[in-house]
Tab-separated table of C-alpha atoms and ligand atoms in Angstrom:
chain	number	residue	atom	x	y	z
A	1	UNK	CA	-13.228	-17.994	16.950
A	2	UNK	CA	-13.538	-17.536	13.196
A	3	UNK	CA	-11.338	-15.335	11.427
A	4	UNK	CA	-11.744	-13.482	8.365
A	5	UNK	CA	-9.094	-11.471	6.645
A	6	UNK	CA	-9.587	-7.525	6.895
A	7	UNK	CA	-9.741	-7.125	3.367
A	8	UNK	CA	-8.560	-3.567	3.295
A	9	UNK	CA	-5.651	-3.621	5.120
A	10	UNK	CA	-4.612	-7.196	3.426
A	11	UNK	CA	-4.203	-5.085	0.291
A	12	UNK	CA	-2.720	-1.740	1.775
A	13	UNK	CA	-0.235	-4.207	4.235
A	14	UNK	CA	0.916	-5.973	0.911
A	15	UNK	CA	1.282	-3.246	-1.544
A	16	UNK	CA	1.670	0.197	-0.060
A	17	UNK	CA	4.923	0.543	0.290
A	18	UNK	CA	5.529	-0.762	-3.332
A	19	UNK	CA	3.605	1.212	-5.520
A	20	UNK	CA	5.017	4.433	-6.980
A	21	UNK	CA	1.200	6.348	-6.364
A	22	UNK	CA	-0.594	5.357	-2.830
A	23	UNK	CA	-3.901	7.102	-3.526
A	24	UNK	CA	-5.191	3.833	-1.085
A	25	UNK	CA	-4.115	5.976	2.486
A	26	UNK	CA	-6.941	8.447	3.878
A	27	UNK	CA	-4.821	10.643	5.894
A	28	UNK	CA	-2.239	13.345	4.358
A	29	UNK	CA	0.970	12.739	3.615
A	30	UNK	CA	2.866	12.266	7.389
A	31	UNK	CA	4.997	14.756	8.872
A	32	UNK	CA	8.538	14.202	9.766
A	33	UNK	CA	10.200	14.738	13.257
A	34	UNK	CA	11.584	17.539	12.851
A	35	UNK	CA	8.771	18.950	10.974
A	36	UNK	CA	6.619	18.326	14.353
A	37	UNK	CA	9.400	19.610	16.512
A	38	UNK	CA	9.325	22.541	15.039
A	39	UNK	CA	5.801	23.412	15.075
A	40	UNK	CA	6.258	22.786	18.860
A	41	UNK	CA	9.209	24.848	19.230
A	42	UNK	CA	10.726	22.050	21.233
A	43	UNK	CA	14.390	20.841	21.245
A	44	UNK	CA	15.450	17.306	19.940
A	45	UNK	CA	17.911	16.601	22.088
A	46	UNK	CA	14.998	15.459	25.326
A	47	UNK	CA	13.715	13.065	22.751
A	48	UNK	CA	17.281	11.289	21.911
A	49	UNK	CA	17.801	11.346	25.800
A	50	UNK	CA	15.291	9.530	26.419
A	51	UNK	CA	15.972	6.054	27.834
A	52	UNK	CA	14.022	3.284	25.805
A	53	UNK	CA	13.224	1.205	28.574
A	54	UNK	CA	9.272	-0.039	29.404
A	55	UNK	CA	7.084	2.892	29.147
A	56	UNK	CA	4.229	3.695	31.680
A	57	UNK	CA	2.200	1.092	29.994
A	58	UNK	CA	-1.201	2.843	29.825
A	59	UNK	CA	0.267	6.172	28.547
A	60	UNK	CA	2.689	8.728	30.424
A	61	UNK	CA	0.661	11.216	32.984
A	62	UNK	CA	1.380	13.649	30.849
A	63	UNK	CA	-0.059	11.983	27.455
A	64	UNK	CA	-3.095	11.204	29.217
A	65	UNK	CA	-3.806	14.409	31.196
A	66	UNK	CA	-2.754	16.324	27.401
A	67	UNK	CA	-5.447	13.669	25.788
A	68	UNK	CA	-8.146	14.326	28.823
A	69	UNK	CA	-7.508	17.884	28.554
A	70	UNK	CA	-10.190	17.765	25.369
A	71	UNK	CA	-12.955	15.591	26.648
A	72	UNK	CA	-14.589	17.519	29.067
A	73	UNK	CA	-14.587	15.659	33.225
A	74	UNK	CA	-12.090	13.556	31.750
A	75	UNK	CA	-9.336	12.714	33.980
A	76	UNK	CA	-6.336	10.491	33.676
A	77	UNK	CA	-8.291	7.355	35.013
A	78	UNK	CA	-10.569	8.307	31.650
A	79	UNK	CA	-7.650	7.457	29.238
A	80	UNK	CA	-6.040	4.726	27.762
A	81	UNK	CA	-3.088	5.355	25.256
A	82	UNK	CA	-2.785	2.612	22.653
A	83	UNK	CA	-1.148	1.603	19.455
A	84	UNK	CA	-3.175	3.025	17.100
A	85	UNK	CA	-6.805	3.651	17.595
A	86	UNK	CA	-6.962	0.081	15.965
A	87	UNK	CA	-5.760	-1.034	19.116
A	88	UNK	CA	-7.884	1.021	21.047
A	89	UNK	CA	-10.988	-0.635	18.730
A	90	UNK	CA	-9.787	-4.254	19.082
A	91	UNK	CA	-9.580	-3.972	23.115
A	92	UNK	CA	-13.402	-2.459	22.756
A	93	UNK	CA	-14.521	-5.640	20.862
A	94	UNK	CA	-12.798	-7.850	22.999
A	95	UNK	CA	-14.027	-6.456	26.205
A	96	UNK	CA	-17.553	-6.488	24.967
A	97	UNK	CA	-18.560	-8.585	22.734
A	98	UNK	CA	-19.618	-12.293	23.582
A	99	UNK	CA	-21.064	-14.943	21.296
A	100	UNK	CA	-24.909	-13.713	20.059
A	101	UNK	CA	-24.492	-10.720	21.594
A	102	UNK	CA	-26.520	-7.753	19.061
A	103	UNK	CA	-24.085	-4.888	17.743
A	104	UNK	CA	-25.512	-2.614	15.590
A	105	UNK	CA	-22.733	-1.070	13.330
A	106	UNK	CA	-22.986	2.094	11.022
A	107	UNK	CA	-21.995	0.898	7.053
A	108	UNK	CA	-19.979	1.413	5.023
A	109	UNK	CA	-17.776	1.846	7.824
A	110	UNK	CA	-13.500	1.138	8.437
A	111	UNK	CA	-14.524	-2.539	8.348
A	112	UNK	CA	-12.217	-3.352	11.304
A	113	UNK	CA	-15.099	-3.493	13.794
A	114	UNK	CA	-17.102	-4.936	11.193
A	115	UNK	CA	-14.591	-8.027	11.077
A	116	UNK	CA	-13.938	-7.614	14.608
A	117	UNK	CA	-17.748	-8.027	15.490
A	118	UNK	CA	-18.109	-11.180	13.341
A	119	UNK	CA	-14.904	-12.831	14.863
A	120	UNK	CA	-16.288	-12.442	18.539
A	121	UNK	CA	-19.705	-13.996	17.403
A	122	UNK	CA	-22.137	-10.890	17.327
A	123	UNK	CA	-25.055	-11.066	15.718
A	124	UNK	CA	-24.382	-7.720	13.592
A	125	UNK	CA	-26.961	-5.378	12.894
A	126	UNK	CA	-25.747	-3.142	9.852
A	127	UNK	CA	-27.180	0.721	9.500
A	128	UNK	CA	-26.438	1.850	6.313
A	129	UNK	CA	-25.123	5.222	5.491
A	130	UNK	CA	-27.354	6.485	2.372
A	131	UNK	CA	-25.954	8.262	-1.072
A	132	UNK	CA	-29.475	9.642	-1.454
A	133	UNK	CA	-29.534	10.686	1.960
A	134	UNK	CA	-26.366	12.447	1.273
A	135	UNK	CA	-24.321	9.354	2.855
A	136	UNK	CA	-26.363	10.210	6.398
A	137	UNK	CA	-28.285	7.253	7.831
A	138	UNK	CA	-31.924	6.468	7.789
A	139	UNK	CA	-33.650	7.280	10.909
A	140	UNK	CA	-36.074	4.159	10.769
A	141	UNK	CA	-32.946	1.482	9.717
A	142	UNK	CA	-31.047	3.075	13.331
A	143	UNK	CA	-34.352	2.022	15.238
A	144	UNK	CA	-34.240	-0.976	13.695
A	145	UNK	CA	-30.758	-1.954	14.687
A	146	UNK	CA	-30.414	-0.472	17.642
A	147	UNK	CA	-33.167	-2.231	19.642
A	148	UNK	CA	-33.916	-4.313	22.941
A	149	UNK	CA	-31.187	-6.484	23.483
A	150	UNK	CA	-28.473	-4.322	21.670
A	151	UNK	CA	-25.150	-4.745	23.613
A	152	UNK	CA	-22.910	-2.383	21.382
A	153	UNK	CA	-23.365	0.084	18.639
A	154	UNK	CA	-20.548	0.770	16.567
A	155	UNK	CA	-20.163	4.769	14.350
A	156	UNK	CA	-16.949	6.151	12.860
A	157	UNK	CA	-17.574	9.919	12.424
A	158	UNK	CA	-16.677	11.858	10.497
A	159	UNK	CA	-17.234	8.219	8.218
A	160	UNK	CA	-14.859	6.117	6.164
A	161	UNK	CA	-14.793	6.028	3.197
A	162	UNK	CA	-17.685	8.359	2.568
A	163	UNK	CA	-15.519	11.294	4.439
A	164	UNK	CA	-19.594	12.235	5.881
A	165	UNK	CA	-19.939	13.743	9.459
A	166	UNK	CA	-22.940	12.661	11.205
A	167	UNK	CA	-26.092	14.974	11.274
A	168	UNK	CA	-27.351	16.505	14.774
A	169	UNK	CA	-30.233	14.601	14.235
A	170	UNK	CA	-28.541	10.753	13.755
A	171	UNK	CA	-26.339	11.552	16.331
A	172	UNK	CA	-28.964	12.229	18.576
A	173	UNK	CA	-31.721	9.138	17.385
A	174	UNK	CA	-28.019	7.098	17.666
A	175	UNK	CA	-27.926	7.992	21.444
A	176	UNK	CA	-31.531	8.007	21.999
A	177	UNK	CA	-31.411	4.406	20.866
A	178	UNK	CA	-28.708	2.929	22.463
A	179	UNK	CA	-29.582	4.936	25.732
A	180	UNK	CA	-32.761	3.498	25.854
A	181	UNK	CA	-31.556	-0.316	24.803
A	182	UNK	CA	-28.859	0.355	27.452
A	183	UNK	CA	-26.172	-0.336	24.595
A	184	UNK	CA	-22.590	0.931	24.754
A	185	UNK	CA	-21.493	3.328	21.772
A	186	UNK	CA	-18.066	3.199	20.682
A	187	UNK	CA	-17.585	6.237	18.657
A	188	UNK	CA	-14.406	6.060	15.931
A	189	UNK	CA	-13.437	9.768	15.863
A	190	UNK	CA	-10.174	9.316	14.479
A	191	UNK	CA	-10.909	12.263	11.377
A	192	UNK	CA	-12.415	14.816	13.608
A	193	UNK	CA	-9.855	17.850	12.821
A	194	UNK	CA	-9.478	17.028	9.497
A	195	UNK	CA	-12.453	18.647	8.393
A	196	UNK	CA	-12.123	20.433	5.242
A	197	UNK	CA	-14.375	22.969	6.828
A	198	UNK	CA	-12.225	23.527	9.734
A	199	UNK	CA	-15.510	22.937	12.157
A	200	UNK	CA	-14.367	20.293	14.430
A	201	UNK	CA	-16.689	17.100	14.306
A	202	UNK	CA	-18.604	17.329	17.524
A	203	UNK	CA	-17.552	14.057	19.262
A	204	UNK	CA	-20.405	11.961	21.437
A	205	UNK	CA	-18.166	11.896	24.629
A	206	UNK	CA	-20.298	12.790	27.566
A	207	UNK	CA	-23.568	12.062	25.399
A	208	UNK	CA	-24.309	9.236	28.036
A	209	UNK	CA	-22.770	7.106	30.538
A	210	UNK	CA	-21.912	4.240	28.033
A	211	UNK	CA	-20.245	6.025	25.738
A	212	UNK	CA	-16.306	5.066	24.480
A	213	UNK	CA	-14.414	7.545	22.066
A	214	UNK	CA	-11.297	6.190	20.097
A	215	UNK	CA	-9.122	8.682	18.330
A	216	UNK	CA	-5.271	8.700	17.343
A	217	UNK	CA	-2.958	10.551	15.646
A	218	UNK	CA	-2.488	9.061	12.370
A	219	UNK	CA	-5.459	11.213	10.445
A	220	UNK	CA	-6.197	14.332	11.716
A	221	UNK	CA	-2.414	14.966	13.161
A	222	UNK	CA	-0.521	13.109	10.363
A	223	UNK	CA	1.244	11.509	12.847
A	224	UNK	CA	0.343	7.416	11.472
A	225	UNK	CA	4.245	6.249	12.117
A	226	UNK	CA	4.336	6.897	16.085
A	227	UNK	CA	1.284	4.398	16.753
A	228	UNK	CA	-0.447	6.183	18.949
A	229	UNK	CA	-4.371	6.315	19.602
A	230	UNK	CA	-6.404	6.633	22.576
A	231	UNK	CA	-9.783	5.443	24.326
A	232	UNK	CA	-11.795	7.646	26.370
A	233	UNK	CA	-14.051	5.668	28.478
A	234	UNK	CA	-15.682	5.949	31.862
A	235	UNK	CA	-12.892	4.560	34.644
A	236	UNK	CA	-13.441	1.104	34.965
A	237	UNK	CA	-14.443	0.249	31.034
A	238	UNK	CA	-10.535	1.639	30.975
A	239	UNK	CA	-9.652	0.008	33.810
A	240	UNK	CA	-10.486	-3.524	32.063
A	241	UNK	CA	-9.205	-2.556	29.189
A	242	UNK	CA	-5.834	-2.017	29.892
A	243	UNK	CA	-5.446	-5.548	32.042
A	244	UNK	CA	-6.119	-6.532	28.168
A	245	UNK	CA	-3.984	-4.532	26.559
A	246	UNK	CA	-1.144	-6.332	29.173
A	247	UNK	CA	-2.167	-9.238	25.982
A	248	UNK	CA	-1.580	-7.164	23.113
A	249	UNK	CA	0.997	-4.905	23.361
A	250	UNK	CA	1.926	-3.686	26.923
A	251	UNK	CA	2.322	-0.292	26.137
A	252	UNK	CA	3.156	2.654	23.587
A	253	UNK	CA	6.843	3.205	22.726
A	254	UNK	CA	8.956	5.915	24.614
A	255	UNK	CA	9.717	7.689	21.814
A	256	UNK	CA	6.180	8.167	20.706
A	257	UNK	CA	4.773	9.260	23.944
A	258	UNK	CA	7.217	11.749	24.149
A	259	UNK	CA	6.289	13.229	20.685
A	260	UNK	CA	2.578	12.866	21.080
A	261	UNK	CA	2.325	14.569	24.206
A	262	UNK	CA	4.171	17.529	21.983
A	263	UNK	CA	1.980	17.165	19.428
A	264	UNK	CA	-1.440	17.300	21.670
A	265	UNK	CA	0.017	20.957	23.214
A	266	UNK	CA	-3.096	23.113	22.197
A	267	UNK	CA	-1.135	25.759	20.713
A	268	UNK	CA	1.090	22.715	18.490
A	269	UNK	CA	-2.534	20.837	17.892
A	270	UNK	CA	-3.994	23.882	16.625
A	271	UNK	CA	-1.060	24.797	13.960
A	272	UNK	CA	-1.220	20.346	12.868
A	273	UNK	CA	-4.912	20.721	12.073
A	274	UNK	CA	-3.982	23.739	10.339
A	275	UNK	CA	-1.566	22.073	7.956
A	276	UNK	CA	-3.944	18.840	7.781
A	277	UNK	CA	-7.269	21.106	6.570
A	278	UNK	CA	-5.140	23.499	4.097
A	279	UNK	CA	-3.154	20.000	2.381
A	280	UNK	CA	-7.297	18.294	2.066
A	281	UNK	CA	-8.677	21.952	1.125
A	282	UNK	CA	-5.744	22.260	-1.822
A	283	UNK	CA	-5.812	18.624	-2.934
A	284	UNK	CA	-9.388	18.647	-2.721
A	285	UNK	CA	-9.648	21.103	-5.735
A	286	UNK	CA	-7.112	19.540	-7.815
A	287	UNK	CA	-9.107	16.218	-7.053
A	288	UNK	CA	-12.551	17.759	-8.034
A	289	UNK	CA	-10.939	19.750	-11.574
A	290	UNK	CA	-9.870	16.216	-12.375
A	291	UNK	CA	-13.308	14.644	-11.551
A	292	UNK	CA	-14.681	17.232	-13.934
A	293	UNK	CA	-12.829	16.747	-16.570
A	294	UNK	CA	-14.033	12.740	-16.389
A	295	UNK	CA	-17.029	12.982	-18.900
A	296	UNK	CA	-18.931	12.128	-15.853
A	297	UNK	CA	-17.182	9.117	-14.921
A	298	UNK	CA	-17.964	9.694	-11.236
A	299	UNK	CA	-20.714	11.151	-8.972
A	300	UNK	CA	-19.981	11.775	-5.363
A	301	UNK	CA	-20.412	13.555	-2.259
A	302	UNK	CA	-17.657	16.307	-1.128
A	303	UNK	CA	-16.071	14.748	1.921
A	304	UNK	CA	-16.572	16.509	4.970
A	305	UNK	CA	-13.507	15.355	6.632
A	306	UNK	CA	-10.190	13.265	5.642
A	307	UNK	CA	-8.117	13.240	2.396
A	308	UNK	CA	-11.154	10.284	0.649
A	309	UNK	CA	-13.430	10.880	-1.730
A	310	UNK	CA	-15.720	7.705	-2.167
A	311	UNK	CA	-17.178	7.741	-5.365
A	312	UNK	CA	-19.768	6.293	-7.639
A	313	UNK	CA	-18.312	5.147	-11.478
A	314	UNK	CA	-20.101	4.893	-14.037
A	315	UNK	CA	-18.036	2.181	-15.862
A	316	UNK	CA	-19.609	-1.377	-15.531
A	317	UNK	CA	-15.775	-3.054	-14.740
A	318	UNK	CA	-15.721	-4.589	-11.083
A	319	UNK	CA	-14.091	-2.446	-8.504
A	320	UNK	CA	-11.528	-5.285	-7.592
A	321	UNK	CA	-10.343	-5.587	-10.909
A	322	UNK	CA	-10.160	-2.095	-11.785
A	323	UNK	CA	-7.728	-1.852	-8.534
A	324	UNK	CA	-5.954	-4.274	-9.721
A	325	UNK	CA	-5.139	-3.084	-13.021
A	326	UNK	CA	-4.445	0.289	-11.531
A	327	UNK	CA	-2.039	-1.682	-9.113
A	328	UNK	CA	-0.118	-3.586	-11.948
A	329	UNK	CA	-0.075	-1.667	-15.276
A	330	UNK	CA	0.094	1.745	-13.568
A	331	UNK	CA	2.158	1.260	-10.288
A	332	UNK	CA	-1.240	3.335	-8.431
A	333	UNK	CA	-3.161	2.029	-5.079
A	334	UNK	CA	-6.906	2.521	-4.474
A	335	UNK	CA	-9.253	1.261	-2.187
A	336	UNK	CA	-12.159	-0.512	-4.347
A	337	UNK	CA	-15.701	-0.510	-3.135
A	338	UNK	CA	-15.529	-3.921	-2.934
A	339	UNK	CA	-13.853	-3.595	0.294
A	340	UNK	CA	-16.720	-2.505	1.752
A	341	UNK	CA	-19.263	-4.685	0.644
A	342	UNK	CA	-19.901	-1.954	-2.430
A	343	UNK	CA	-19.051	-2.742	-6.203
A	344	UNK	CA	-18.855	0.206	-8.365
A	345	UNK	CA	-17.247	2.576	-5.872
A	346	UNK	CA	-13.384	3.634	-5.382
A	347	UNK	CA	-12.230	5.280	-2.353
A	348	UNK	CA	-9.630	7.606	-3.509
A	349	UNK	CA	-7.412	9.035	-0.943
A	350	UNK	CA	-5.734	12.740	-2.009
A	351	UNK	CA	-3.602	13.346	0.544
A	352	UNK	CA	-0.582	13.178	-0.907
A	353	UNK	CA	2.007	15.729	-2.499
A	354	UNK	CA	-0.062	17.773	-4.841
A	355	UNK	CA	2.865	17.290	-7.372
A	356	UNK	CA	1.937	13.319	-7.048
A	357	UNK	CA	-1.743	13.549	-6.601
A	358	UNK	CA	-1.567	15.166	-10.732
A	359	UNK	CA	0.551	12.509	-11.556
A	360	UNK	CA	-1.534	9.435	-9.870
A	361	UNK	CA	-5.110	10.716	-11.168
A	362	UNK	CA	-3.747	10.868	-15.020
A	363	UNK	CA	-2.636	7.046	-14.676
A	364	UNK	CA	-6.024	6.811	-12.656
A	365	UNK	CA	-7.922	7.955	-15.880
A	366	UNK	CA	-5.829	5.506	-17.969
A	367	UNK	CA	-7.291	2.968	-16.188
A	368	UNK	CA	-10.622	3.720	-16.254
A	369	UNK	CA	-9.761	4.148	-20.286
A	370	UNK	CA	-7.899	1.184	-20.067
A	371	UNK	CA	-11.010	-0.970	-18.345
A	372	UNK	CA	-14.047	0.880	-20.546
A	373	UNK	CA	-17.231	0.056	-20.941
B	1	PLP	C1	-12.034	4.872	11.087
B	1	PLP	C2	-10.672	4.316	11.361
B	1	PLP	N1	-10.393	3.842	12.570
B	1	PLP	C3	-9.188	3.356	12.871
B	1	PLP	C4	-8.182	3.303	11.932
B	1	PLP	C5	-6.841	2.758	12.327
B	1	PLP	O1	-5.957	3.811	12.446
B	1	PLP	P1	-4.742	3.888	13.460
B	1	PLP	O2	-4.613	2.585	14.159
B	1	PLP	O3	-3.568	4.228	12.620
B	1	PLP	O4	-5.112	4.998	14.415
B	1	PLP	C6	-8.419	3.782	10.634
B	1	PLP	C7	-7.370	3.716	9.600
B	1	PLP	O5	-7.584	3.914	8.439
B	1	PLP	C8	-9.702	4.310	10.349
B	1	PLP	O6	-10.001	4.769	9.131
């Protein structure tokens, strides 16, 4: 198997947690415990009596049938909890994916199943999302990579980096396709309820009979530190997943269960997407006033969900070094196009304090000063 580094995470795993500004995260800033208890209006003290022995490795009943509870016919056989959705991905790619097999994959894209794809031996079959088109795909580039012999097709909506929900009308030429190439979709819907609109991304669970949804915590919930994703799949795609997942990591930790299962309480889920959309809406304007006050430095596309703006630059300096002088002179982390196969872009995520996002973007513009043209 041939391994490539995921060039993303490389840089956030080495230098998040040492740089004063992390503009390189796309979720908002995380909540804390007690911050989450609260909004449940549940005690602490069932959480520090819990015993931290092996957990139901699959997910508690209750996790599952809270996670079920929004993907209509689900049941508990329908779930799978895992650690992270990237866990939840990687048992997808494993399960599927054999040497020459085609998988068509939406891009620019969280480049996981991108790498992931490769690894396995797929032949991979890139869609592009379009800037012209408004970052949307082009109808005629899904025909072409979805076709006979297509085993999986890969989306992330709403999209990283470009923050773009899917159209009604590529969502439905995505599942037209794969339906009719008898492909499996594995929809990454980990930023649906962190729209800025407060619409709630329409996910593609129940759009066919070969469709898999992955979706966590860590975006929409700002909930990253417990780990916890999920995969909603029919019953016996799960079923064969989670013999794999017996590989990887056995099961979620106690203490995380316990707190998602608070968090996914309608009533609690409700008030997290509330303070998710109103920390993007508010950061989004300071964001944009700074934009406009670039001379034009940037063009881009308002995100439609997550705290990432991916944007255009007009300066001719390579996206990797610009990051990198950001990273060393000004103590700042962003994600350079260049990540995703696309010089001349940044991915800047704003979902931090507001008081920091001011205070990152002005050493941001020193950079961009700093590089020129
Ligand atoms: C589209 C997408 N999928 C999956 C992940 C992994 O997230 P986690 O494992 O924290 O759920 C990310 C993280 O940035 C992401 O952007």
């Amino acid at each position: 198997m041939s391994f490539e580094p995921f060039a993303m995470e490389r840089w956030q795993s080495t230098w998040e947690h040492r740089v004063r500004f992390n503009l390189s995260e796309s979720g908002v800033h995380p909540m804390r415990a007690h911050e989450l208890l609260a909004l449940a209006g549940a005690a602490a003290e069932p959480i520090l009596d819990l015993a931290l022995g092996y957990p139901q490795s699959n997910g508690s009943e209750r996790l599952r049938a809270a996670i079920a509870a929004y993907y209509p016919g689900a049941t508990l056989d329908h779930v799978l909890v895992t650690n992270g959705s990237a866990e939840a991905n990687y048992l997808n790619c494993w399960r599927l994916i054999e040497p020459g097999d085609g998988v068509a994959i939406m891009l620019p894209s969280y480049m996981q199943t991108w790498g992931l794809a490769r690894a396995f031996g797929a032949e991979v079959r890139p869609f592009r999302l379009r800037e012209e088109n408004g970052w949307q795909p082009d109808l005629a580039e899904i025909d072409a990579a979805i076709a006979a012999g297509t085993r999986l097709v890969i989306v992330t909506n709403p999209n990283n980096p470009t923050g773009a929900a899917l159209s009604a009308e590529a969502r439905n030429r995505i599942v037209a396709r794969a339906d009719a190439a008898g492909a499996w979709i594995l929809s990454d819907e980990v930023y649906q309820g962190a729209e800025r609109t407060g619409v709630l991304t329409p996910s593609l669970w129940g759009r066919s009979e070969h469709v898999i949804v992955t979706n966590g915590l860590s975006k929409a919930y700002g909930l990253p530190g417990l780990r916890i994703g999920w995969c909603v799949a029919p019953a016996a795609h799960v079923a064969d997943l989670w013999a794999r997942k017996d590989y990887t990591t056995i099961g979620p930790t106690v203490m995380s269960d316990a707190l998602a299962a608070l968090a996914l309480a309608p009533a609690t889920r409700g008030k997290i997407f509330e303070r998710t959309r109103a920390i993007i809406r508010s950061n989004w304007n300071v964001l944009e006033r700074w934009m406009s006050g670039m001379d034009g430095e940037f063009t881009y596309r308002p995100p439609d969900a997550g705290a990432i703006c991916y944007a255009r630059y007009r300066s001719t300096a390579n996206s990797s070094a610009l990051a990198e002088v950001l990273r060393r002179d000004h103590d700042v982390l962003i994600v350079p196009g260049d990540q995703f196969g696309m010089d001349r872009f940044v991915r800047l995520g704003f979902g931090l304090a507001a008081q920091d996002l001011e205070a990152a973007l002005a050493r941001v513009a020193l950079a961009f000063r700093q590089v020129g043209d």
